[in-house]
Coordinates of C-alpha atoms in Angstrom, one line a residue:
Chain X
S1 CA 24.0 33.3 115.6
Q2 CA 23.5 36.8 115.4
Q3 CA 21.6 38.3 118.1
G4 CA 21.3 42.1 117.0
E5 CA 19.9 43.3 113.8
E6 CA 20.4 46.7 112.7
D7 CA 17.7 48.8 111.0
P8 CA 18.1 50.2 108.4
Q9 CA 20.9 48.3 106.3
A10 CA 21.6 51.7 104.7
L11 CA 20.9 55.6 105.3
S12 CA 22.0 58.5 103.4
I13 CA 21.5 62.2 104.8
Q14 CA 22.8 65.5 104.1
E15 CA 25.5 67.0 106.5
G16 CA 23.8 68.7 109.5
E17 CA 20.9 66.2 109.6
N18 CA 20.3 63.8 112.4
A19 CA 20.7 60.2 112.0
T20 CA 18.8 57.6 113.6
M21 CA 19.5 53.9 113.3
N22 CA 17.8 51.0 115.3
C23 CA 18.8 47.5 116.7
S24 CA 16.7 44.8 117.6
Y25 CA 17.8 42.0 119.8
K26 CA 16.2 38.5 120.8
T27 CA 17.7 37.3 124.1
S28 CA 18.0 39.0 127.8
I29 CA 21.0 41.0 127.9
N30 CA 23.3 42.7 130.5
N31 CA 24.3 45.5 128.1
L32 CA 24.1 46.5 124.7
Q33 CA 27.0 48.4 123.1
W34 CA 27.4 50.6 119.8
Y35 CA 30.3 50.6 117.5
R36 CA 31.7 52.5 114.4
Q37 CA 33.7 50.8 111.7
N38 CA 35.4 52.7 109.1
S39 CA 35.9 51.2 105.8
G40 CA 38.5 48.5 105.9
R41 CA 39.2 49.3 109.5
G42 CA 38.6 47.9 112.8
L43 CA 35.7 48.6 115.2
V44 CA 35.6 51.5 117.5
H45 CA 33.9 51.6 120.7
L46 CA 31.1 54.3 121.1
I47 CA 29.0 53.8 123.9
L48 CA 27.6 50.6 126.2
I49 CA 24.3 51.2 127.9
R50 CA 23.3 48.8 130.5
S51 CA 20.1 46.6 130.7
N52 CA 18.7 48.9 134.0
E53 CA 19.4 52.2 132.0
R54 CA 17.0 54.0 129.4
E55 CA 18.9 56.4 127.8
K56 CA 22.5 57.7 127.6
H57 CA 24.5 60.5 126.0
S58 CA 28.1 60.7 124.8
G59 CA 28.8 64.1 123.0
R60 CA 26.6 64.0 119.8
L61 CA 25.4 60.4 120.3
R62 CA 22.1 59.6 122.3
V63 CA 21.3 56.0 122.8
T64 CA 18.2 54.5 124.2
L65 CA 17.3 51.1 125.5
D66 CA 13.8 49.6 125.7
T67 CA 14.1 46.1 127.3
S68 CA 10.5 45.2 127.0
K69 CA 10.7 45.9 123.2
K70 CA 14.0 44.2 122.9
S71 CA 15.3 47.1 121.2
S72 CA 17.8 50.0 121.0
S73 CA 18.6 53.1 119.1
L74 CA 21.6 55.4 118.1
L75 CA 20.7 58.8 117.2
I76 CA 23.9 61.1 116.0
T77 CA 22.9 64.7 116.1
A78 CA 24.2 67.3 113.7
S79 CA 25.9 64.8 111.4
R80 CA 29.2 65.5 109.5
A81 CA 31.1 64.0 106.7
A82 CA 33.4 62.1 109.2
D83 CA 30.4 60.2 110.5
T84 CA 30.1 58.3 107.3
A85 CA 30.5 54.7 108.5
S86 CA 29.0 51.4 109.4
Y87 CA 27.6 51.3 112.9
F88 CA 27.0 48.0 114.9
C89 CA 25.3 47.0 117.9
A90 CA 26.4 44.4 120.2
T91 CA 24.9 42.3 123.1
D92 CA 26.9 40.1 125.3
R93 CA 26.3 36.5 124.9
T94 CA 26.4 35.7 128.6
G95 CA 27.8 37.1 131.5
G96 CA 28.4 40.6 130.6
G97 CA 30.6 40.2 127.7
A98 CA 33.6 38.5 128.8
D99 CA 32.6 35.4 126.6
G100 CA 32.2 37.6 123.5
L101 CA 29.9 39.9 122.2
T102 CA 27.2 39.2 119.5
F103 CA 27.1 41.8 116.7
G104 CA 24.3 42.8 113.9
K105 CA 25.0 43.4 110.2
G106 CA 25.2 47.1 110.5
T107 CA 23.8 50.1 109.3
H108 CA 25.9 51.8 106.7
L109 CA 25.6 55.5 106.9
I110 CA 26.5 58.0 104.5
I111 CA 26.8 61.6 105.0
Q112 CA 26.3 63.8 102.0
P113 CA 28.3 67.2 102.1
Chain W
D1 CA 50.0 54.3 123.3
G2 CA 48.5 51.0 124.2
G3 CA 46.4 49.2 121.9
I4 CA 46.0 46.0 119.8
T5 CA 48.4 45.5 116.9
Q6 CA 47.4 42.9 114.4
S7 CA 49.7 41.9 111.6
P8 CA 50.2 41.5 108.7
K9 CA 47.5 44.0 107.2
Y10 CA 47.4 41.9 104.1
L11 CA 48.0 38.1 103.7
F12 CA 47.4 35.9 100.9
R13 CA 47.5 32.0 101.2
K14 CA 47.5 29.3 98.7
E15 CA 44.9 26.6 99.2
G16 CA 45.9 23.9 101.4
Q17 CA 48.3 26.2 103.5
N18 CA 48.1 27.0 107.0
V19 CA 48.6 30.8 108.0
T20 CA 48.9 32.4 111.4
L21 CA 47.4 35.7 111.9
S22 CA 49.3 38.0 114.9
C23 CA 47.5 39.8 117.5
E24 CA 49.4 41.7 120.4
Q25 CA 48.1 43.8 123.0
N26 CA 49.5 45.9 125.4
L27 CA 46.6 47.2 127.3
N28 CA 46.7 44.4 130.1
H29 CA 43.5 43.2 129.3
D30 CA 42.7 39.5 130.5
A31 CA 40.4 38.7 127.7
M32 CA 41.0 38.5 124.0
Y33 CA 39.0 37.5 121.1
W34 CA 39.0 36.6 117.2
Y35 CA 36.4 37.7 114.8
R36 CA 35.6 37.0 111.2
Q37 CA 33.8 39.6 108.9
D38 CA 32.8 38.8 105.6
P39 CA 31.6 41.6 102.9
G40 CA 28.2 43.5 104.2
Q41 CA 28.2 41.3 107.1
G42 CA 28.5 41.5 111.0
L43 CA 31.2 39.9 112.9
R44 CA 31.5 36.1 113.8
L45 CA 33.2 34.9 116.8
I46 CA 35.7 32.3 116.2
Y47 CA 37.6 31.9 119.5
Y48 CA 38.1 33.8 122.7
S49 CA 40.3 33.5 125.5
Q50 CA 39.5 34.9 129.0
I51 CA 42.9 34.3 130.5
V52 CA 46.4 32.6 129.8
N53 CA 46.6 29.2 128.7
D54 CA 42.7 28.9 128.4
F55 CA 40.6 29.4 125.4
Q56 CA 37.0 28.5 124.5
K57 CA 35.4 28.0 120.8
G58 CA 33.1 30.6 119.6
D59 CA 30.2 30.1 117.0
I60 CA 32.4 29.4 113.8
A61 CA 35.9 27.5 115.2
E62 CA 36.0 24.7 112.8
G63 CA 39.0 25.0 110.5
Y64 CA 40.9 27.7 113.1
S65 CA 43.1 27.1 116.0
V66 CA 44.5 29.3 118.6
S67 CA 46.8 29.7 121.5
R68 CA 47.2 32.0 124.4
E69 CA 50.9 31.4 125.9
K70 CA 51.2 35.0 127.1
K71 CA 48.7 37.6 128.1
E72 CA 49.6 40.1 125.5
S73 CA 49.3 37.7 122.5
F74 CA 46.6 35.4 120.9
P75 CA 47.8 34.3 117.6
L76 CA 45.1 32.6 115.3
T77 CA 45.9 30.0 112.6
V78 CA 43.7 29.4 110.0
T79 CA 44.2 25.6 108.7
S80 CA 43.6 24.0 105.4
A81 CA 40.5 22.5 107.1
Q82 CA 38.5 26.2 106.7
K83 CA 36.6 25.9 103.6
N84 CA 36.1 29.5 103.1
P85 CA 39.2 31.1 104.5
T86 CA 38.6 34.6 102.7
A87 CA 37.5 37.1 105.1
F88 CA 38.6 40.2 107.0
Y89 CA 40.0 39.1 110.6
L90 CA 39.7 41.2 113.3
C91 CA 41.2 40.9 117.0
A92 CA 39.8 42.4 120.0
S93 CA 40.5 42.6 123.9
S94 CA 38.4 43.7 127.0
S95 CA 39.4 44.1 130.5
A96 CA 37.5 42.2 133.4
V97 CA 37.2 45.1 135.5
S98 CA 36.2 47.5 132.9
S99 CA 32.8 48.9 132.2
G100 CA 33.8 49.6 128.7
G101 CA 33.7 48.0 125.8
Y102 CA 36.0 45.9 123.4
T103 CA 39.3 47.6 121.8
F104 CA 39.7 46.2 118.3
G105 CA 42.7 45.9 116.1
S106 CA 42.9 47.2 112.7
G107 CA 42.2 43.8 111.2
T108 CA 44.1 41.4 108.8
R109 CA 42.7 40.8 105.5
L110 CA 43.2 37.2 104.2
T111 CA 42.8 36.0 100.6
V112 CA 43.4 32.5 99.1
V113 CA 44.7 32.5 96.0

């Protein structure tokens, strides 16, 4: 079953603009993670936020988590052409993720030069 | 460099044949995972293994088999019982002691001809 659902499904913006993607999930979590996937490649881990954290930064990435609304957002600031990719949120099934993560269907982000 | 190696990158199979996808990691990670990705979809968990000589079914294990005889290796066999095997297969690993995310291989694209 797919726990996380990203919104929007696709997003096209101009280079230099900020991109915001949202993720909603259904059950309690220990942590939530965001991954990037370039076309035809494996996923790359971007950032992990724990259930007791509300916001986390990593370079141009900012992730928020609202456990009361069961939602998270990923903000990419000052977008670049190289940010064009699909972005997935993932939640742990149980026990922190050792028994697998559940992924959403992803947001396809296109950065127009 | 440490990482996960999946081979082959592309695989073609005739209907009724079993095929085995290779996944090797040199990250000293305890846990390994197999995911299936269909076009425009998220990842679905096939099997996972938290320790050598032990593995568990994921959400879509029917028609697949795995083994974990060595810590570094987690091969996936797609059997003839899998009704719709054409997909992109991703292997991942994670450390039980790390707070980071999963490390993914670059994937194997399986096509049934």
